[in-house]
Amino acid sequence: MTLPRFLAACRRQPTDTTPIWLMRQAGRYMPEYRAIRAKHSFLEMVRSPEVAAEITLQPVDLLGVDAAILFADILPPLIGMGLELDYLHGEGPVLYNPIRTPADIDALRVPSAEENTPFTLETIRLLRPELDQRGVPLIGFSGAPFTLAAYAIEGGGSKHHARVKALMMGEPAAWDTLMTKLTALVSGYLVAQVEAGAQAVQLFDSWVGQLSPGDFRAHVLPYVQTIIHEVRAKTGVPVIYFGTDTSGFLSDLKSTSADVIGVDWRVDLRAARRVLGDDVAIQGNLDPIALFAPWDAVQPRAADVIQQAGGRAGHIFNLGHGILPETPVDTVRRLVDYVHEYAHQPVP
Ligand code: CP3
């Protein structure tokens, strides 16, 4: 049996056309999502396997993307560690008891995935037969330790990430304890997702580009390496490592040993390929804001991404970061069709 084109591209195998999926492809830009959201809180949706499975399938059925990403969020696994999480309308996530001291870190629990997030594992079990019928693979995911630590310490989103960086730089022993706990949580969570049926996993390290290359190497990379090593050893599925603003330490991303590196629109894919070499797949990297422009402005930018990737092997088309809430659905649909048609042409 031939692999679905998303999984083939993760392995840098040739595909009939470039696969495309979009980070945050299930979400508020879709009226079908908003209709369900009107009836539930966000955490209720994540904790209801039937609802979460239905939302996961929406972009697959409505857009024709080449992979489904599990509907969940990076932050709910922190609840079982002892953090109180909520999502406020218009303001995003908030953690009411952020980590501020080494004693807070010592108090954090590391629950198993079965105990902590059984609803997400059940969502995956519901999804696999549905997706198998459609021939579309399922991506599981987790926040990466730095990005989870950023939310846990800042208490929500942050511009400068001053508290998390201060703890990382000023309290190296406490930082190691925190990152070691998060590493155990994340690798257990990802392995459990694969055991439940996920066919690839993505680590979202959205805010890692806030760090200097030296701090990334010393205080973040070793934990990411441990997670990827464990997931690979226990499951063998492809691992995608995604961060934004990573152009300053692309060569270190290669050392994560991820199968796929996700980059944002600030990186030229030709430069990324030169630095990363040929033995890794690249995912990205259209600016999500481009989707607010008329189609005539989107199309050449999408073509440019495909050209920069230099052919089909080992490229997964995506945005450089998550799709934004007000994005016009029609433009998203045209993008998916365009990538499939354009990249299907013979490579010149
Ligand atoms: O990609 C998907 O469609 C799958 C589901 C998914 C969500 N969040 C659903 C969600 C995934 C993979 C995520 C990842 C996530 N969550 C990240 C990493 C990716 C990135 O964008 O950097 C981060 C940093 C978060 C944390 C988070 N969750 C924020 C900052 C917010 C609020 C801002 C926003 O975009 O809404 C959320 C809430 C959230 N997660 C929503 C969705 C659909 C919106 C909730 C709502 O309907 O009110």
PDB file of N, CA, C and O in Angstrom, residues 52-120:
ATOM      1  N   ALA A  52     -14.764  16.808  19.974  1.00  0.00           N
ATOM      2  CA  ALA A  52     -13.401  17.059  19.495  1.00  0.00           C
ATOM      3  C   ALA A  52     -13.145  16.314  18.179  1.00  0.00           C
ATOM      4  O   ALA A  52     -12.488  16.841  17.267  1.00  0.00           O
ATOM      5  N   ALA A  53     -13.689  15.101  18.071  1.00  0.00           N
ATOM      6  CA  ALA A  53     -13.497  14.337  16.826  1.00  0.00           C
ATOM      7  C   ALA A  53     -14.231  15.020  15.677  1.00  0.00           C
ATOM      8  O   ALA A  53     -13.684  15.154  14.572  1.00  0.00           O
ATOM      9  N   GLU A  54     -15.428  15.494  15.941  1.00  0.00           N
ATOM     10  CA  GLU A  54     -16.189  16.170  14.877  1.00  0.00           C
ATOM     11  C   GLU A  54     -15.437  17.422  14.384  1.00  0.00           C
ATOM     12  O   GLU A  54     -15.329  17.657  13.174  1.00  0.00           O
ATOM     13  N   ILE A  55     -14.891  18.185  15.313  1.00  0.00           N
ATOM     14  CA  ILE A  55     -14.167  19.404  14.912  1.00  0.00           C
ATOM     15  C   ILE A  55     -12.894  19.055  14.135  1.00  0.00           C
ATOM     16  O   ILE A  55     -12.531  19.743  13.180  1.00  0.00           O
ATOM     17  N   THR A  56     -12.225  17.982  14.549  1.00  0.00           N
ATOM     18  CA  THR A  56     -11.009  17.560  13.832  1.00  0.00           C
ATOM     19  C   THR A  56     -11.321  17.279  12.366  1.00  0.00           C
ATOM     20  O   THR A  56     -10.510  17.583  11.478  1.00  0.00           O
ATOM     21  N   LEU A  57     -12.497  16.689  12.120  1.00  0.00           N
ATOM     22  CA  LEU A  57     -12.842  16.276  10.753  1.00  0.00           C
ATOM     23  C   LEU A  57     -13.306  17.449   9.887  1.00  0.00           C
ATOM     24  O   LEU A  57     -13.271  17.354   8.655  1.00  0.00           O
ATOM     25  N   GLN A  58     -13.733  18.552  10.499  1.00  0.00           N
ATOM     26  CA  GLN A  58     -14.286  19.666   9.703  1.00  0.00           C
ATOM     27  C   GLN A  58     -13.339  20.131   8.595  1.00  0.00           C
ATOM     28  O   GLN A  58     -13.736  20.161   7.422  1.00  0.00           O
ATOM     29  N   PRO A  59     -12.088  20.483   8.894  1.00  0.00           N
ATOM     30  CA  PRO A  59     -11.229  20.966   7.801  1.00  0.00           C
ATOM     31  C   PRO A  59     -10.876  19.873   6.790  1.00  0.00           C
ATOM     32  O   PRO A  59     -10.604  20.170   5.627  1.00  0.00           O
ATOM     33  N   VAL A  60     -10.869  18.622   7.246  1.00  0.00           N
ATOM     34  CA  VAL A  60     -10.587  17.525   6.309  1.00  0.00           C
ATOM     35  C   VAL A  60     -11.702  17.471   5.264  1.00  0.00           C
ATOM     36  O   VAL A  60     -11.448  17.412   4.053  1.00  0.00           O
ATOM     37  N   ASP A  61     -12.944  17.534   5.731  1.00  0.00           N
ATOM     38  CA  ASP A  61     -14.070  17.408   4.815  1.00  0.00           C
ATOM     39  C   ASP A  61     -14.351  18.696   4.039  1.00  0.00           C
ATOM     40  O   ASP A  61     -14.803  18.655   2.901  1.00  0.00           O
ATOM     41  N   LEU A  62     -14.089  19.840   4.655  1.00  0.00           N
ATOM     42  CA  LEU A  62     -14.460  21.104   4.002  1.00  0.00           C
ATOM     43  C   LEU A  62     -13.340  21.681   3.142  1.00  0.00           C
ATOM     44  O   LEU A  62     -13.599  22.449   2.224  1.00  0.00           O
ATOM     45  N   LEU A  63     -12.100  21.333   3.443  1.00  0.00           N
ATOM     46  CA  LEU A  63     -10.978  21.943   2.706  1.00  0.00           C
ATOM     47  C   LEU A  63     -10.198  20.949   1.854  1.00  0.00           C
ATOM     48  O   LEU A  63      -9.501  21.343   0.930  1.00  0.00           O
ATOM     49  N   GLY A  64     -10.250  19.675   2.203  1.00  0.00           N
ATOM     50  CA  GLY A  64      -9.465  18.692   1.456  1.00  0.00           C
ATOM     51  C   GLY A  64      -7.986  18.692   1.804  1.00  0.00           C
ATOM     52  O   GLY A  64      -7.137  18.385   0.961  1.00  0.00           O
ATOM     53  N   VAL A  65      -7.650  19.018   3.045  1.00  0.00           N
ATOM     54  CA  VAL A  65      -6.240  18.975   3.467  1.00  0.00           C
ATOM     55  C   VAL A  65      -5.750  17.525   3.557  1.00  0.00           C
ATOM     56  O   VAL A  65      -6.542  16.590   3.645  1.00  0.00           O
ATOM     57  N   ASP A  66      -4.413  17.359   3.536  1.00  0.00           N
ATOM     58  CA  ASP A  66      -3.810  16.023   3.467  1.00  0.00           C
ATOM     59  C   ASP A  66      -3.541  15.391   4.821  1.00  0.00           C
ATOM     60  O   ASP A  66      -3.018  14.275   4.878  1.00  0.00           O
ATOM     61  N   ALA A  67      -3.818  16.111   5.906  1.00  0.00           N
ATOM     62  CA  ALA A  67      -3.659  15.511   7.234  1.00  0.00           C
ATOM     63  C   ALA A  67      -4.668  16.167   8.162  1.00  0.00           C
ATOM     64  O   ALA A  67      -5.031  17.339   7.976  1.00  0.00           O
ATOM     65  N   ALA A  68      -5.112  15.400   9.140  1.00  0.00           N
ATOM     66  CA  ALA A  68      -5.945  15.943  10.213  1.00  0.00           C
ATOM     67  C   ALA A  68      -5.024  16.204  11.386  1.00  0.00           C
ATOM     68  O   ALA A  68      -4.091  15.443  11.626  1.00  0.00           O
ATOM     69  N   ILE A  69      -5.260  17.306  12.116  1.00  0.00           N
ATOM     70  CA  ILE A  69      -4.574  17.475  13.395  1.00  0.00           C
ATOM     71  C   ILE A  69      -5.633  17.394  14.479  1.00  0.00           C
ATOM     72  O   ILE A  69      -6.679  18.021  14.404  1.00  0.00           O
ATOM     73  N   LEU A  70      -5.311  16.540  15.430  1.00  0.00           N
ATOM     74  CA  LEU A  70      -6.164  16.322  16.576  1.00  0.00           C
ATOM     75  C   LEU A  70      -6.681  17.635  17.143  1.00  0.00           C
ATOM     76  O   LEU A  70      -5.904  18.566  17.346  1.00  0.00           O
ATOM     77  N   PHE A  71      -7.975  17.727  17.428  1.00  0.00           N
ATOM     78  CA  PHE A  71      -8.479  18.929  18.097  1.00  0.00           C
ATOM     79  C   PHE A  71      -8.262  18.787  19.608  1.00  0.00           C
ATOM     80  O   PHE A  71      -8.835  17.905  20.262  1.00  0.00           O
ATOM     81  N   ALA A  72      -7.432  19.652  20.115  1.00  0.00           N
ATOM     82  CA  ALA A  72      -7.097  19.717  21.545  1.00  0.00           C
ATOM     83  C   ALA A  72      -6.356  21.038  21.699  1.00  0.00           C
ATOM     84  O   ALA A  72      -6.488  21.916  20.845  1.00  0.00           O
ATOM     85  N   ASP A  73      -5.566  21.190  22.744  1.00  0.00           N
ATOM     86  CA  ASP A  73      -4.746  22.389  22.873  1.00  0.00           C
ATOM     87  C   ASP A  73      -3.466  21.994  23.596  1.00  0.00           C
ATOM     88  O   ASP A  73      -3.402  20.930  24.223  1.00  0.00           O
ATOM     89  N   ILE A  74      -2.452  22.862  23.510  1.00  0.00           N
ATOM     90  CA  ILE A  74      -1.191  22.488  24.158  1.00  0.00           C
ATOM     91  C   ILE A  74      -1.263  22.606  25.683  1.00  0.00           C
ATOM     92  O   ILE A  74      -0.459  22.001  26.376  1.00  0.00           O
ATOM     93  N   LEU A  75      -2.223  23.363  26.206  1.00  0.00           N
ATOM     94  CA  LEU A  75      -2.175  23.679  27.640  1.00  0.00           C
ATOM     95  C   LEU A  75      -2.945  22.738  28.577  1.00  0.00           C
ATOM     96  O   LEU A  75      -2.534  22.589  29.737  1.00  0.00           O
ATOM     97  N   PRO A  76      -4.042  22.095  28.184  1.00  0.00           N
ATOM     98  CA  PRO A  76      -4.759  21.238  29.145  1.00  0.00           C
ATOM     99  C   PRO A  76      -3.901  20.186  29.862  1.00  0.00           C
ATOM    100  O   PRO A  76      -4.173  19.905  31.038  1.00  0.00           O
ATOM    101  N   PRO A  77      -2.837  19.635  29.251  1.00  0.00           N
ATOM    102  CA  PRO A  77      -2.024  18.686  30.033  1.00  0.00           C
ATOM    103  C   PRO A  77      -1.397  19.307  31.280  1.00  0.00           C
ATOM    104  O   PRO A  77      -1.006  18.583  32.203  1.00  0.00           O
ATOM    105  N   LEU A  78      -1.310  20.645  31.336  1.00  0.00           N
ATOM    106  CA  LEU A  78      -0.731  21.284  32.532  1.00  0.00           C
ATOM    107  C   LEU A  78      -1.665  21.206  33.736  1.00  0.00           C
ATOM    108  O   LEU A  78      -1.221  21.342  34.877  1.00  0.00           O
ATOM    109  N   ILE A  79      -2.959  20.990  33.488  1.00  0.00           N
ATOM    110  CA  ILE A  79      -3.923  20.972  34.601  1.00  0.00           C
ATOM    111  C   ILE A  79      -3.554  19.870  35.592  1.00  0.00           C
ATOM    112  O   ILE A  79      -3.526  20.102  36.799  1.00  0.00           O
ATOM    113  N   GLY A  80      -3.242  18.690  35.077  1.00  0.00           N
ATOM    114  CA  GLY A  80      -2.899  17.559  35.951  1.00  0.00           C
ATOM    115  C   GLY A  80      -1.575  17.740  36.678  1.00  0.00           C
ATOM    116  O   GLY A  80      -1.280  17.028  37.638  1.00  0.00           O
ATOM    117  N   MET A  81      -0.755  18.690  36.229  1.00  0.00           N
ATOM    118  CA  MET A  81       0.486  18.984  36.965  1.00  0.00           C
ATOM    119  C   MET A  81       0.189  19.846  38.186  1.00  0.00           C
ATOM    120  O   MET A  81       1.044  19.998  39.061  1.00  0.00           O
ATOM    121  N   GLY A  82      -1.000  20.462  38.197  1.00  0.00           N
ATOM    122  CA  GLY A  82      -1.382  21.285  39.346  1.00  0.00           C
ATOM    123  C   GLY A  82      -1.700  22.723  38.969  1.00  0.00           C
ATOM    124  O   GLY A  82      -1.908  23.564  39.852  1.00  0.00           O
ATOM    125  N   LEU A  83      -1.761  23.024  37.663  1.00  0.00           N
ATOM    126  CA  LEU A  83      -2.041  24.405  37.242  1.00  0.00           C
ATOM    127  C   LEU A  83      -3.531  24.569  36.943  1.00  0.00           C
ATOM    128  O   LEU A  83      -4.181  23.662  36.439  1.00  0.00           O
ATOM    129  N   GLU A  84      -4.040  25.753  37.296  1.00  0.00           N
ATOM    130  CA  GLU A  84      -5.464  26.046  37.044  1.00  0.00           C
ATOM    131  C   GLU A  84      -5.575  26.862  35.765  1.00  0.00           C
ATOM    132  O   GLU A  84      -5.099  27.990  35.698  1.00  0.00           O
ATOM    133  N   LEU A  85      -6.227  26.265  34.769  1.00  0.00           N
ATOM    134  CA  LEU A  85      -6.259  26.837  33.415  1.00  0.00           C
ATOM    135  C   LEU A  85      -7.670  27.209  33.024  1.00  0.00           C
ATOM    136  O   LEU A  85      -8.616  26.466  33.296  1.00  0.00           O
ATOM    137  N   ASP A  86      -7.795  28.352  32.354  1.00  0.00           N
ATOM    138  CA  ASP A  86      -9.072  28.660  31.698  1.00  0.00           C
ATOM    139  C   ASP A  86      -8.778  29.446  30.429  1.00  0.00           C
ATOM    140  O   ASP A  86      -7.668  29.947  30.238  1.00  0.00           O
ATOM    141  N   TYR A  87      -9.777  29.527  29.549  1.00  0.00           N
ATOM    142  CA  TYR A  87      -9.653  30.306  28.317  1.00  0.00           C
ATOM    143  C   TYR A  87     -10.697  31.404  28.393  1.00  0.00           C
ATOM    144  O   TYR A  87     -11.888  31.124  28.506  1.00  0.00           O
ATOM    145  N   LEU A  88     -10.245  32.657  28.367  1.00  0.00           N
ATOM    146  CA  LEU A  88     -11.176  33.775  28.481  1.00  0.00           C
ATOM    147  C   LEU A  88     -11.501  34.293  27.086  1.00  0.00           C
ATOM    148  O   LEU A  88     -10.613  34.379  26.235  1.00  0.00           O
ATOM    149  N   HIS A  89     -12.758  34.636  26.886  1.00  0.00           N
ATOM    150  CA  HIS A  89     -13.171  35.139  25.575  1.00  0.00           C
ATOM    151  C   HIS A  89     -12.344  36.333  25.159  1.00  0.00           C
ATOM    152  O   HIS A  89     -12.245  37.304  25.891  1.00  0.00           O
ATOM    153  N   GLY A  90     -11.736  36.243  23.999  1.00  0.00           N
ATOM    154  CA  GLY A  90     -10.989  37.371  23.445  1.00  0.00           C
ATOM    155  C   GLY A  90      -9.613  37.580  24.071  1.00  0.00           C
ATOM    156  O   GLY A  90      -8.852  38.405  23.605  1.00  0.00           O
ATOM    157  N   GLU A  91      -9.290  36.868  25.131  1.00  0.00           N
ATOM    158  CA  GLU A  91      -8.004  37.103  25.791  1.00  0.00           C
ATOM    159  C   GLU A  91      -7.074  35.902  25.752  1.00  0.00           C
ATOM    160  O   GLU A  91      -5.921  35.988  26.148  1.00  0.00           O
ATOM    161  N   GLY A  92      -7.604  34.764  25.329  1.00  0.00           N
ATOM    162  CA  GLY A  92      -6.755  33.585  25.261  1.00  0.00           C
ATOM    163  C   GLY A  92      -6.618  32.900  26.607  1.00  0.00           C
ATOM    164  O   GLY A  92      -7.377  33.177  27.543  1.00  0.00           O
ATOM    165  N   PRO A  93      -5.617  32.023  26.725  1.00  0.00           N
ATOM    166  CA  PRO A  93      -5.493  31.214  27.932  1.00  0.00           C
ATOM    167  C   PRO A  93      -4.982  31.996  29.134  1.00  0.00           C
ATOM    168  O   PRO A  93      -4.197  32.924  28.990  1.00  0.00           O
ATOM    169  N   VAL A  94      -5.433  31.588  30.324  1.00  0.00           N
ATOM    170  CA  VAL A  94      -4.911  32.177  31.551  1.00  0.00           C
ATOM    171  C   VAL A  94      -4.664  31.058  32.565  1.00  0.00           C
ATOM    172  O   VAL A  94      -5.453  30.116  32.661  1.00  0.00           O
ATOM    173  N   LEU A  95      -3.520  31.142  33.247  1.00  0.00           N
ATOM    174  CA  LEU A  95      -3.205  30.194  34.318  1.00  0.00           C
ATOM    175  C   LEU A  95      -3.253  30.986  35.612  1.00  0.00           C
ATOM    176  O   LEU A  95      -2.536  31.969  35.770  1.00  0.00           O
ATOM    177  N   TYR A  96      -4.142  30.570  36.529  1.00  0.00           N
ATOM    178  CA  TYR A  96      -4.411  31.384  37.718  1.00  0.00           C
ATOM    179  C   TYR A  96      -3.345  31.244  38.795  1.00  0.00           C
ATOM    180  O   TYR A  96      -3.239  32.085  39.668  1.00  0.00           O
ATOM    181  N   ASN A  97      -2.606  30.135  38.779  1.00  0.00           N
ATOM    182  CA  ASN A  97      -1.564  29.945  39.796  1.00  0.00           C
ATOM    183  C   ASN A  97      -0.218  29.678  39.126  1.00  0.00           C
ATOM    184  O   ASN A  97       0.343  28.591  39.224  1.00  0.00           O
ATOM    185  N   PRO A  98       0.308  30.690  38.399  1.00  0.00           N
ATOM    186  CA  PRO A  98       1.550  30.465  37.654  1.00  0.00           C
ATOM    187  C   PRO A  98       2.708  30.056  38.563  1.00  0.00           C
ATOM    188  O   PRO A  98       2.713  30.359  39.751  1.00  0.00           O
ATOM    189  N   ILE A  99       3.679  29.388  37.948  1.00  0.00           N
ATOM    190  CA  ILE A  99       4.874  28.940  38.671  1.00  0.00           C
ATOM    191  C   ILE A  99       5.787  30.143  38.896  1.00  0.00           C
ATOM    192  O   ILE A  99       6.136  30.835  37.945  1.00  0.00           O
ATOM    193  N   ARG A 100       6.160  30.390  40.153  1.00  0.00           N
ATOM    194  CA  ARG A 100       7.015  31.542  40.413  1.00  0.00           C
ATOM    195  C   ARG A 100       8.277  31.184  41.200  1.00  0.00           C
ATOM    196  O   ARG A 100       9.234  31.932  41.201  1.00  0.00           O
ATOM    197  N   THR A 101       8.293  30.056  41.882  1.00  0.00           N
ATOM    198  CA  THR A 101       9.430  29.752  42.762  1.00  0.00           C
ATOM    199  C   THR A 101       9.877  28.300  42.563  1.00  0.00           C
ATOM    200  O   THR A 101       9.110  27.474  42.066  1.00  0.00           O
ATOM    201  N   PRO A 102      11.104  27.983  42.994  1.00  0.00           N
ATOM    202  CA  PRO A 102      11.545  26.584  42.945  1.00  0.00           C
ATOM    203  C   PRO A 102      10.590  25.656  43.708  1.00  0.00           C
ATOM    204  O   PRO A 102      10.366  24.512  43.291  1.00  0.00           O
ATOM    205  N   ALA A 103       9.986  26.156  44.801  1.00  0.00           N
ATOM    206  CA  ALA A 103       9.039  25.306  45.553  1.00  0.00           C
ATOM    207  C   ALA A 103       7.813  24.985  44.693  1.00  0.00           C
ATOM    208  O   ALA A 103       7.293  23.862  44.751  1.00  0.00           O
ATOM    209  N   ASP A 104       7.365  25.946  43.882  1.00  0.00           N
ATOM    210  CA  ASP A 104       6.245  25.674  42.969  1.00  0.00           C
ATOM    211  C   ASP A 104       6.611  24.546  41.999  1.00  0.00           C
ATOM    212  O   ASP A 104       5.776  23.705  41.650  1.00  0.00           O
ATOM    213  N   ILE A 105       7.851  24.569  41.543  1.00  0.00           N
ATOM    214  CA  ILE A 105       8.301  23.547  40.583  1.00  0.00           C
ATOM    215  C   ILE A 105       8.348  22.181  41.266  1.00  0.00           C
ATOM    216  O   ILE A 105       7.902  21.177  40.708  1.00  0.00           O
ATOM    217  N   ASP A 106       8.870  22.146  42.498  1.00  0.00           N
ATOM    218  CA  ASP A 106       8.931  20.867  43.228  1.00  0.00           C
ATOM    219  C   ASP A 106       7.548  20.276  43.435  1.00  0.00           C
ATOM    220  O   ASP A 106       7.392  19.061  43.494  1.00  0.00           O
ATOM    221  N   ALA A 107       6.538  21.147  43.565  1.00  0.00           N
ATOM    222  CA  ALA A 107       5.183  20.656  43.846  1.00  0.00           C
ATOM    223  C   ALA A 107       4.480  20.095  42.607  1.00  0.00           C
ATOM    224  O   ALA A 107       3.432  19.454  42.734  1.00  0.00           O
ATOM    225  N   LEU A 108       5.036  20.335  41.412  1.00  0.00           N
ATOM    226  CA  LEU A 108       4.337  19.882  40.189  1.00  0.00           C
ATOM    227  C   LEU A 108       4.318  18.363  40.096  1.00  0.00           C
ATOM    228  O   LEU A 108       5.333  17.704  40.320  1.00  0.00           O
ATOM    229  N   ARG A 109       3.179  17.811  39.757  1.00  0.00           N
ATOM    230  CA  ARG A 109       3.060  16.368  39.544  1.00  0.00           C
ATOM    231  C   ARG A 109       3.341  16.049  38.074  1.00  0.00           C
ATOM    232  O   ARG A 109       3.227  16.904  37.202  1.00  0.00           O
ATOM    233  N   VAL A 110       3.672  14.784  37.801  1.00  0.00           N
ATOM    234  CA  VAL A 110       3.819  14.336  36.412  1.00  0.00           C
ATOM    235  C   VAL A 110       2.876  13.144  36.204  1.00  0.00           C
ATOM    236  O   VAL A 110       3.291  11.984  36.277  1.00  0.00           O
ATOM    237  N   PRO A 111       1.602  13.412  35.943  1.00  0.00           N
ATOM    238  CA  PRO A 111       0.647  12.316  35.778  1.00  0.00           C
ATOM    239  C   PRO A 111       0.843  11.602  34.442  1.00  0.00           C
ATOM    240  O   PRO A 111       1.405  12.173  33.501  1.00  0.00           O
ATOM    241  N   SER A 112       0.378  10.368  34.384  1.00  0.00           N
ATOM    242  CA  SER A 112       0.430   9.653  33.106  1.00  0.00           C
ATOM    243  C   SER A 112      -0.614  10.255  32.166  1.00  0.00           C
ATOM    244  O   SER A 112      -1.581  10.895  32.610  1.00  0.00           O
ATOM    245  N   ALA A 113      -0.436  10.024  30.872  1.00  0.00           N
ATOM    246  CA  ALA A 113      -1.382  10.558  29.880  1.00  0.00           C
ATOM    247  C   ALA A 113      -2.771   9.954  30.074  1.00  0.00           C
ATOM    248  O   ALA A 113      -3.780  10.633  29.892  1.00  0.00           O
ATOM    249  N   GLU A 114      -2.816   8.682  30.455  1.00  0.00           N
ATOM    250  CA  GLU A 114      -4.110   8.010  30.638  1.00  0.00           C
ATOM    251  C   GLU A 114      -4.892   8.665  31.778  1.00  0.00           C
ATOM    252  O   GLU A 114      -6.107   8.785  31.732  1.00  0.00           O
ATOM    253  N   GLU A 115      -4.148   9.082  32.814  1.00  0.00           N
ATOM    254  CA  GLU A 115      -4.785   9.704  33.965  1.00  0.00           C
ATOM    255  C   GLU A 115      -5.123  11.175  33.656  1.00  0.00           C
ATOM    256  O   GLU A 115      -6.162  11.693  34.048  1.00  0.00           O
ATOM    257  N   ASN A 116      -4.230  11.826  32.918  1.00  0.00           N
ATOM    258  CA  ASN A 116      -4.278  13.277  32.754  1.00  0.00           C
ATOM    259  C   ASN A 116      -5.220  13.717  31.633  1.00  0.00           C
ATOM    260  O   ASN A 116      -5.975  14.670  31.791  1.00  0.00           O
ATOM    261  N   THR A 117      -5.149  13.022  30.501  1.00  0.00           N
ATOM    262  CA  THR A 117      -5.885  13.460  29.311  1.00  0.00           C
ATOM    263  C   THR A 117      -6.574  12.283  28.610  1.00  0.00           C
ATOM    264  O   THR A 117      -6.389  12.082  27.406  1.00  0.00           O
ATOM    265  N   PRO A 118      -7.370  11.498  29.359  1.00  0.00           N
ATOM    266  CA  PRO A 118      -8.008  10.321  28.739  1.00  0.00           C
ATOM    267  C   PRO A 118      -8.937  10.725  27.597  1.00  0.00           C
ATOM    268  O   PRO A 118      -9.061   9.994  26.606  1.00  0.00           O
ATOM    269  N   PHE A 119      -9.552  11.910  27.714  1.00  0.00           N
ATOM    270  CA  PHE A 119     -10.484  12.383  26.676  1.00  0.00           C
ATOM    271  C   PHE A 119      -9.777  12.560  25.332  1.00  0.00           C
ATOM    272  O   PHE A 119     -10.333  12.256  24.279  1.00  0.00           O
ATOM    273  N   THR A 120      -8.524  13.013  25.364  1.00  0.00           N
ATOM    274  CA  THR A 120      -7.788  13.218  24.106  1.00  0.00           C
ATOM    275  C   THR A 120      -7.410  11.873  23.482  1.00  0.00           C
ATOM    276  O   THR A 120      -7.500  11.701  22.262  1.00  0.00           O
TER     277      THR A 120
END
